[in-house]
Amino acid sequence: MKKQFIKVVLSCAVVAGGFTVTSCKNSGSSKNVSRATGWKINAKEGGFQYNTDFKEQETAPGLVFIEGGTFTKGKVQDDVMHDWNNTPTSQHVQSFYMDETEVTNVMYLEYLDYLKSVYPPENPKYTNIYTGALPDTLVWRNRLGFNETMTNNYLRHPAYAEYPVVGVNWVQATQFAEWRTDRVNEIMLEREGYLAKDAKYQAATGEVPGTFSTEAYLNRPESVYNGQIDSLQGKQKKDSVNVYAKRSSGVIMPEYRLPTETEWEYAAQANQGNREYNNYRGRKKYPWDGDYTRNGQRVGRGDQLANFKQGKGDYGGIAGWSDDGADITAQVMSYKPNDLGLYDMAGNVAEWVADVYRPIVDDEVSDFNYYRGNIYMKTAIGEDGKVNVLRDSIVYDTLPNGKIVAVNLPGEIAMVPIGEEETYLRTNFSSSDNRGYRDGDPGSSRFYDRFNDEDEDTEIKMYDAPKHKVERDSTGKLIRQYDKSNSRTSLINDEVRVYKGGSWRDRAYWLDPAQRRYLPQYMATDYIGFRCAMSRVGSKSKTKNKTPRGKKVR
């Protein structure tokens, strides 16, 4: 290797006037020659191996690219309710991806079918995995309304296949996103030859025990598919160097997740398509241009631009005349997309976002990718010094409404909160759970010890929602312990999440992207759905066929 290095350097040397001058041409002209050392990268002889062929992030299934930028978050007009929870703030958002439409019934049914196949509910050990993911179809019922048709048909009947799924709480929505991440990465690895063709179906049908987890694959790939991944490896197995894909392979997609509130509002405003100053400063009332809910263009003039409640007892207009085409939800893509190509960012169903709700948006601390809800975790390490992969142990949680959901599934890696080793002498974070940071609570203040009381029930808090305790005994019976304290002053706590956008049940006032409401994360309704997002890695914009700034084109 030493001789090879000398050869590389000498090939650049030129003798001029008794001095040896080294040219930089060769050292930086090849992507497979290091600009740091001059050594070869990815040489057959060995040495440093790195993916120098990666171009840019691929757009994953169902998503639309959203180029990031600055915008005014919050409401600046028509504040008839005099809310103070959406004060205008200037924010910057990194580029990301977002679902073109809301998650539909057929998309969610695919998820349920997978769980039913891999974790059969007739097996007592797995029963709560499937039932915990089921949407609450009873959300359609009304004491004084006849809605049994939707209760029985809305989720599963093919007539509603492309309608947005409802009855899904925030917890279930995040678990769907986790499942979707694994399934997409599974097919990406198959396409690139790291997994054998149709390996994913063998796991889904039970031919191979266990399943695929992205984080388990990255941390302990030999544990995937219950330790039987060797029999499911693809053509890359021929190359002993590339048996398993790594993050550096560029194949593994970032996780699907719920969008942050800032991302959702930025995408709904869609300011890229309109450069008017008023819109940029946050004066855009709807996801489309204009101050009205009807189409003002020559083609389709007078048509409603979204599915919402037009008045008391008016969910769609007069039949055959001003009807908006829907009384409950509507099939996705029934209305025009906004300038970013996103459908139903106003109306149809409101949508869960990732954030914990607080009335205050603290832009003094962060005006870049603002998000309240960070809980920093790390992988759990077993006694053998390796990442702990959960086998037969399934971690369940009983939600306050009695619903049991699986927190961890077999084959996933165990996660634990970060500790002092990660927070010691840091200035950017000091604890694992940051949901309540600088939210006005005494616990966020410098003088917290002056307010704190040893008795938790009498602790002074701004956001002290009732703490009901719900659990199940060994027989499965529900044990409820209601918080009967008279000192509670709020319904807000760290399990209350934001939802955005108007729905088929809402008046036009709620169609404004800046409007924000909240609901406990374990509750579901017939008017809240969700869509997924994914972070963009690399450049802010799509860089294909672009020249880096500062470099001349020859």
XYZ file of C-alpha atoms in Angstrom:
554
model
C 0.000 0.000 0.000
C 2.905 2.344 0.717
C 4.354 1.875 -2.782
C 0.946 2.514 -4.283
C 0.629 5.778 -2.335
C 4.027 6.992 -3.555
C 3.021 6.197 -7.101
C -0.116 8.311 -6.809
C 1.776 11.320 -5.485
C 4.689 11.079 -7.949
C 2.310 10.929 -10.867
C 1.321 14.477 -9.899
C 4.861 15.846 -9.526
C 6.470 18.203 -12.035
C 10.111 19.384 -11.907
C 10.374 23.123 -12.602
C 13.509 25.206 -11.995
C 14.990 22.675 -9.615
C 11.854 22.571 -7.476
C 9.284 19.805 -7.336
C 5.741 21.174 -7.715
C 2.825 18.917 -6.921
C -0.321 19.342 -8.965
C -3.701 18.795 -7.303
C -5.346 17.589 -10.488
C -5.213 13.857 -9.870
C -5.766 14.008 -6.120
C -9.237 15.501 -6.478
C -10.248 14.584 -10.011
C -11.389 11.049 -9.192
C -14.238 10.252 -6.829
C -12.315 7.114 -5.840
C -9.220 8.985 -4.694
C -9.271 10.520 -1.227
C -8.956 14.305 -1.065
C -7.758 13.889 2.504
C -4.886 11.435 2.015
C -4.513 10.745 -1.705
C -5.104 7.058 -1.057
C -7.407 5.089 -3.305
C -10.944 4.478 -2.090
C -12.619 1.145 -2.859
C -9.345 -0.291 -4.176
C -9.227 -3.984 -5.004
C -6.091 -4.250 -2.934
C -8.068 -3.298 0.158
C -8.157 -0.187 2.296
C -11.017 2.212 2.901
C -14.339 1.173 1.363
C -17.096 3.732 0.876
C -20.120 4.287 -1.336
C -19.039 6.932 -3.844
C -21.799 6.148 -6.334
C -24.705 7.498 -4.283
C -26.597 10.229 -6.153
C -29.469 11.445 -4.016
C -32.319 10.126 -1.924
C -34.953 8.257 -3.843
C -38.576 9.267 -3.388
C -40.151 6.429 -1.430
C -43.560 4.920 -2.309
C -46.528 7.254 -1.932
C -44.498 10.359 -1.142
C -44.032 13.796 -2.726
C -40.842 15.840 -2.376
C -41.276 19.103 -0.452
C -38.398 21.555 -0.794
C -37.772 23.288 2.519
C -37.641 26.999 3.194
C -38.844 29.787 5.440
C -42.458 30.718 6.133
C -44.708 32.368 8.684
C -46.249 29.780 10.952
C -49.415 30.763 12.780
C -52.588 32.712 12.115
C -52.639 36.377 11.153
C -56.188 36.975 9.940
C -59.832 36.049 10.620
C -59.069 35.306 14.253
C -62.720 35.485 15.264
C -62.181 33.069 18.147
C -59.370 35.228 19.549
C -57.163 32.197 20.077
C -53.672 32.767 21.403
C -52.261 29.361 20.558
C -51.173 30.187 17.000
C -49.298 33.462 17.298
C -47.351 34.103 14.065
C -43.689 33.063 14.164
C -41.027 32.860 11.461
C -39.832 29.306 10.948
C -37.494 27.414 8.645
C -38.205 23.867 7.537
C -35.731 21.409 6.071
C -36.706 19.592 2.910
C -38.793 16.476 3.482
C -41.285 14.134 1.842
C -44.992 13.801 2.544
C -47.740 11.420 1.487
C -49.588 12.576 -1.616
C -52.885 11.656 0.046
C -54.144 10.689 3.444
C -53.628 7.041 4.391
C -56.609 5.196 2.943
C -58.676 2.275 4.164
C -57.047 -0.124 1.717
C -53.566 0.968 2.821
C -54.458 0.377 6.448
C -56.114 -2.956 5.637
C -52.816 -4.097 4.110
C -51.221 -3.385 7.485
C -53.928 -5.306 9.355
C -53.683 -8.243 6.983
C -49.918 -8.417 7.512
C -50.279 -8.416 11.288
C -52.950 -11.089 11.064
C -50.699 -13.310 8.945
C -47.467 -12.902 10.887
C -49.020 -12.686 14.360
C -52.201 -14.826 14.178
C -54.723 -13.421 16.670
C -55.977 -16.931 17.463
C -52.619 -17.426 19.203
C -53.209 -16.011 22.724
C -49.673 -14.631 22.729
C -50.425 -12.469 19.671
C -54.102 -11.599 20.123
C -53.529 -8.049 21.311
C -51.132 -7.214 18.472
C -53.909 -7.436 15.889
C -56.774 -6.141 18.017
C -54.625 -3.244 19.238
C -54.141 -2.056 15.653
C -57.824 -2.233 14.680
C -59.482 1.146 14.053
C -62.410 2.017 16.270
C -65.352 1.634 13.885
C -67.793 2.699 16.620
C -66.699 6.315 16.174
C -69.453 6.615 13.554
C -72.228 6.095 16.083
C -74.316 9.033 17.254
C -76.956 8.934 19.977
C -79.446 10.722 17.731
C -78.165 9.747 14.299
C -78.402 6.648 12.117
C -74.841 5.832 11.010
C -74.709 2.033 11.345
C -73.957 1.688 7.630
C -70.582 3.377 8.150
C -69.979 1.473 11.386
C -70.307 -1.832 9.538
C -68.911 -0.943 6.118
C -66.642 2.095 6.080
C -63.360 0.310 6.861
C -63.735 -2.896 4.853
C -66.243 -2.430 2.030
C -64.516 -1.899 -1.360
C -66.757 1.107 -1.991
C -64.711 2.946 0.650
C -61.300 1.481 -0.274
C -59.788 4.810 -1.378
C -61.385 6.867 1.374
C -59.183 8.105 4.250
C -59.023 5.748 7.211
C -60.581 7.124 10.423
C -61.049 5.770 13.924
C -57.264 5.565 14.262
C -55.692 7.156 17.309
C -52.279 8.834 17.359
C -50.535 5.791 18.834
C -51.895 3.516 16.098
C -50.895 6.009 13.401
C -47.274 6.046 14.580
C -47.201 2.248 14.700
C -48.500 2.066 11.133
C -45.641 4.353 10.080
C -43.110 2.064 11.808
C -44.563 -0.979 10.049
C -44.487 0.841 6.701
C -40.806 1.701 7.183
C -39.896 -1.955 7.563
C -41.934 -3.110 4.588
C -40.484 -0.467 2.241
C -36.900 -1.159 3.336
C -37.544 -4.866 2.902
C -38.447 -4.381 -0.743
C -35.540 -1.955 -1.275
C -33.085 -4.566 0.011
C -34.665 -7.157 -2.253
C -34.351 -4.865 -5.268
C -30.659 -4.220 -4.563
C -29.868 -7.908 -4.083
C -29.382 -7.991 -0.327
C -32.491 -10.139 0.113
C -33.669 -12.947 -2.127
C -36.598 -12.346 -4.432
C -39.947 -12.649 -2.673
C -38.264 -13.133 0.713
C -40.775 -10.662 2.138
C -43.691 -12.884 1.150
C -42.166 -15.939 2.813
C -42.116 -14.066 6.097
C -45.600 -12.638 5.605
C -47.121 -16.056 4.916
C -45.316 -17.772 7.772
C -43.037 -19.936 5.611
C -40.128 -18.355 7.451
C -40.561 -17.594 11.166
C -39.965 -14.071 12.357
C -40.064 -10.840 10.432
C -37.904 -7.967 9.236
C -37.091 -4.918 11.354
C -35.019 -2.084 9.868
C -33.269 -1.173 13.129
C -32.597 -4.809 13.971
C -31.118 -5.324 10.488
C -28.809 -2.329 10.889
C -27.673 -3.251 14.408
C -27.744 -7.059 14.364
C -28.521 -8.263 10.839
C -27.941 -11.905 11.723
C -30.976 -11.745 14.047
C -33.513 -10.807 11.343
C -36.192 -13.333 10.342
C -35.696 -15.038 13.703
C -32.040 -15.676 12.867
C -32.726 -17.290 9.473
C -31.634 -14.428 7.227
C -28.818 -16.510 5.712
C -31.368 -18.568 3.785
C -32.994 -15.381 2.450
C -29.969 -13.455 1.233
C -29.764 -12.319 -2.380
C -27.043 -12.006 -5.011
C -24.956 -9.671 -2.844
C -24.043 -12.731 -0.767
C -21.518 -13.621 -3.456
C -19.516 -10.575 -2.430
C -18.271 -11.254 1.095
C -17.849 -7.511 1.669
C -21.496 -6.673 0.984
C -23.396 -9.471 2.682
C -25.497 -6.936 4.592
C -26.493 -3.409 3.677
C -25.456 -0.586 5.988
C -26.497 3.032 6.263
C -23.485 3.864 4.116
C -24.905 1.642 1.362
C -27.518 4.312 0.634
C -30.207 1.652 0.271
C -31.919 1.987 3.653
C -34.648 4.619 3.633
C -35.182 6.980 6.576
C -38.232 6.093 8.628
C -41.803 6.906 7.714
C -43.318 8.984 10.526
C -46.020 11.504 11.260
C -45.127 14.982 10.003
C -44.322 17.618 12.574
C -46.864 20.393 12.956
C -44.440 22.832 11.317
C -43.901 20.532 8.328
C -47.621 19.931 7.906
C -48.498 23.632 8.007
C -45.658 24.508 5.618
C -46.778 21.833 3.146
C -50.426 22.909 3.405
C -49.604 26.543 2.676
C -47.630 25.485 -0.431
C -45.988 28.859 -0.876
C -43.536 27.579 -3.505
C -46.222 27.838 -6.145
C -46.986 31.478 -5.384
C -44.348 34.107 -4.768
C -46.666 36.871 -3.653
C -45.299 38.778 -0.665
C -48.520 38.495 1.353
C -48.542 34.725 0.986
C -44.906 34.447 2.050
C -45.667 36.532 5.133
C -48.395 34.132 6.199
C -51.491 35.782 4.754
C -52.541 32.799 2.697
C -55.933 31.797 4.018
C -56.306 28.360 2.406
C -54.042 25.781 0.747
C -55.184 27.292 -2.556
C -54.938 30.907 -3.732
C -57.763 33.267 -2.930
C -60.104 34.044 -0.057
C -62.996 31.804 -1.086
C -63.786 28.101 -0.923
C -65.209 27.924 -4.457
C -63.285 27.714 -7.695
C -62.940 31.086 -9.409
C -61.306 29.820 -12.589
C -63.185 29.587 -15.864
C -63.107 25.787 -15.911
C -65.074 24.438 -12.973
C -66.150 27.871 -11.778
C -68.230 27.673 -8.621
C -67.144 24.158 -7.621
C -66.133 23.641 -4.023
C -62.384 23.193 -3.550
C -62.609 21.014 -0.447
C -64.919 18.722 1.501
C -66.218 20.539 4.590
C -69.428 21.442 6.401
C -70.962 24.425 4.653
C -73.520 25.312 7.299
C -75.817 23.951 9.955
C -77.315 20.779 8.557
C -75.424 21.330 5.299
C -72.623 18.805 4.736
C -72.462 19.000 0.953
C -74.857 21.481 -0.545
C -78.027 21.012 -2.567
C -77.951 17.728 -4.451
C -77.094 18.093 -8.103
C -76.420 21.814 -7.950
C -73.865 23.191 -5.485
C -73.038 19.802 -4.028
C -69.367 19.313 -3.148
C -69.565 15.596 -3.936
C -69.439 14.277 -0.392
C -71.476 14.229 2.779
C -69.047 12.298 4.967
C -65.461 11.776 3.797
C -64.648 11.728 0.096
C -62.426 9.496 -1.982
C -58.877 10.832 -1.954
C -57.893 12.936 -5.011
C -61.489 14.057 -5.469
C -60.386 17.687 -5.333
C -57.496 19.568 -6.876
C -54.087 19.214 -5.207
C -52.270 22.252 -3.860
C -49.209 23.684 -5.599
C -46.993 20.973 -4.108
C -49.138 18.146 -5.454
C -50.693 17.269 -2.084
C -54.378 16.365 -1.935
C -56.887 17.235 0.799
C -54.643 19.425 2.933
C -57.918 21.163 3.768
C -61.131 19.286 4.394
C -62.017 15.589 4.077
C -60.392 14.577 7.380
C -58.291 16.483 9.863
C -54.878 14.884 10.399
C -52.696 13.834 13.311
C -49.245 15.397 13.506
C -46.332 14.376 15.699
C -46.275 17.284 18.159
C -47.304 17.355 21.786
C -49.751 20.247 22.193
C -48.823 23.409 24.028
C -50.439 26.828 23.496
C -46.966 28.381 23.345
C -44.683 27.935 20.325
C -41.241 28.747 21.717
C -39.469 30.163 18.665
C -36.876 31.865 20.882
C -35.239 28.490 21.446
C -35.815 27.022 18.002
C -36.943 28.506 14.713
C -35.432 25.625 12.702
C -37.469 22.432 12.264
C -39.554 23.332 15.307
C -41.011 20.295 17.066
C -42.201 19.608 20.608
C -42.121 15.932 21.484
C -38.515 14.750 21.549
C -37.794 11.724 23.728
C -34.213 10.644 23.111
C -33.638 6.888 23.299
C -30.743 4.509 22.740
C -30.429 0.824 21.966
C -30.414 -1.509 24.948
C -27.234 -3.567 25.254
C -27.477 -7.128 26.566
C -25.102 -8.988 28.874
C -23.230 -10.265 25.814
C -22.368 -6.701 24.849
C -24.625 -6.806 21.789
C -27.801 -4.957 20.953
C -30.739 -6.607 22.689
C -33.236 -8.048 20.183
C -36.651 -8.974 21.525
C -37.569 -12.530 20.637
C -40.692 -13.944 22.229
C -41.160 -11.090 24.670
C -43.850 -8.639 23.594
C -44.257 -5.381 25.479
C -47.871 -4.203 25.772
C -49.344 -0.972 27.076
C -52.872 -0.373 28.323
C -54.106 3.006 27.119
C -56.308 5.179 29.358
C -59.391 4.044 27.425
C -58.599 0.386 28.146
C -57.284 -0.467 24.676
C -54.194 -2.700 24.708
C -51.496 -1.961 22.120
C -48.144 -3.618 21.459
C -45.216 -1.323 22.195
C -42.593 -3.720 20.850
C -42.986 -6.659 18.493
C -40.850 -9.821 18.308
C -37.697 -9.213 16.276
C -37.422 -5.521 17.146
C -34.573 -4.093 19.200
C -35.170 -2.889 22.741
C -34.788 0.833 23.373
C -34.089 2.605 26.670
C -33.942 6.311 27.600
C -30.569 8.009 27.397
C -28.751 8.652 30.673
C -26.040 10.807 32.185
C -23.371 9.425 29.873
C -25.090 11.090 26.909
C -26.141 14.299 28.670
C -23.047 15.112 30.725
C -21.798 18.672 30.025
C -24.033 19.038 26.989
C -25.568 22.405 26.236
C -28.152 21.340 23.647
C -30.096 18.836 25.807
C -29.922 17.585 29.369
C -32.541 14.823 29.616
C -34.241 12.097 27.637
C -37.779 13.506 27.769
C -38.026 17.035 26.375
C -41.770 17.276 25.832
C -42.213 19.812 28.623
C -39.110 21.904 27.973
C -39.717 25.663 28.439
C -43.476 25.292 28.292
C -44.264 27.602 31.193
C -44.295 24.794 33.725
C -42.266 25.511 36.894
C -40.282 22.373 36.098
C -38.894 24.204 33.077
C -37.731 27.195 35.093
C -34.357 27.923 36.664
C -35.880 27.944 40.139
C -37.853 24.722 39.932
C -36.715 23.607 43.386
C -38.571 26.542 44.948
C -41.862 25.336 43.476
C -41.407 21.602 43.815
C -43.154 19.687 46.548
C -42.305 16.199 47.732
C -45.927 15.178 47.281
C -46.476 14.646 43.549
C -50.213 15.277 43.839
C -49.641 18.778 45.232
C -46.810 19.668 42.873
C -47.403 23.055 41.232
C -47.870 22.582 37.495
C -49.334 24.571 34.653
C -50.276 21.475 32.626
C -51.697 19.162 35.277
C -54.356 17.164 33.478
C -56.105 14.419 35.497
C -54.038 11.255 35.897
C -56.381 8.313 35.508
C -54.821 4.892 36.004
C -56.115 2.022 33.897
C -54.711 -1.493 33.908
C -55.796 -5.090 33.447
C -55.424 -7.873 35.963
C -54.249 -11.416 35.231
C -57.735 -12.382 34.008
C -57.946 -9.443 31.610
C -60.451 -7.518 33.694
C -60.179 -3.751 33.373
C -59.284 -1.913 36.580
C -60.037 1.814 36.474
C -58.728 4.304 39.003
C -60.078 7.779 38.310
C -58.248 10.900 39.394
C -60.710 12.598 41.747
C -58.450 15.510 42.649
C -60.057 18.948 42.780
C -56.767 20.735 42.088
C -56.466 19.945 38.380
C -56.579 23.059 36.214
C -55.943 21.780 32.673
C -56.722 19.016 30.200
C -53.257 19.366 28.641
C -50.460 16.927 29.400
C -47.623 15.161 27.558
C -50.032 12.658 25.952
C -52.130 15.307 24.189
C -51.313 15.655 20.479
C -51.970 18.265 17.821
C -54.216 17.651 14.844
C -54.404 19.982 11.870
C -56.730 20.899 9.027
C -60.487 21.019 8.748
C -62.624 17.950 8.110
C -65.963 16.985 6.636
C -67.485 17.864 10.035
C -65.876 21.332 10.240
C -66.832 24.767 8.965
C -64.562 26.665 6.582
C -62.922 28.481 9.516
C -60.911 25.352 10.316
C -59.579 24.908 6.771
C -56.865 27.483 7.437
C -53.514 25.609 7.681
C -52.578 27.662 10.744
C -55.475 26.400 12.857
C -54.476 23.898 15.521
C -56.470 21.710 17.862
C -55.601 18.904 20.247
C -56.868 15.546 21.460
C -55.462 12.847 23.789
C -53.262 10.500 21.767
C -55.324 7.434 22.720
C -58.626 8.819 21.371
C -60.037 8.384 17.866
C -62.840 10.078 15.935
C -64.717 9.789 12.646
C -63.099 12.964 11.326
C -59.355 12.563 12.095
C -57.037 10.582 9.826
C -53.342 10.917 9.061
C -50.642 10.881 6.432
C -46.953 10.001 6.722
C -43.799 12.006 6.133
C -40.110 11.195 5.692
C -37.016 13.324 6.265
C -34.805 14.312 3.359
C -31.119 13.372 3.697
C -28.509 15.296 1.776
C -29.091 18.396 -0.286
C -31.960 20.806 0.267
C -33.155 20.495 -3.314
C -32.910 17.806 -5.933
C -29.365 18.218 -7.264
C -29.483 16.159 -10.404
C -27.743 17.889 -13.325
C -26.791 20.844 -11.117
C -23.334 22.301 -10.624
C -22.142 22.935 -7.061
C -22.054 26.625 -6.259
C -18.652 28.207 -6.618
C -17.451 25.736 -9.257
C -17.032 26.646 -12.876
C -18.499 24.580 -15.656
C -15.843 23.608 -18.179
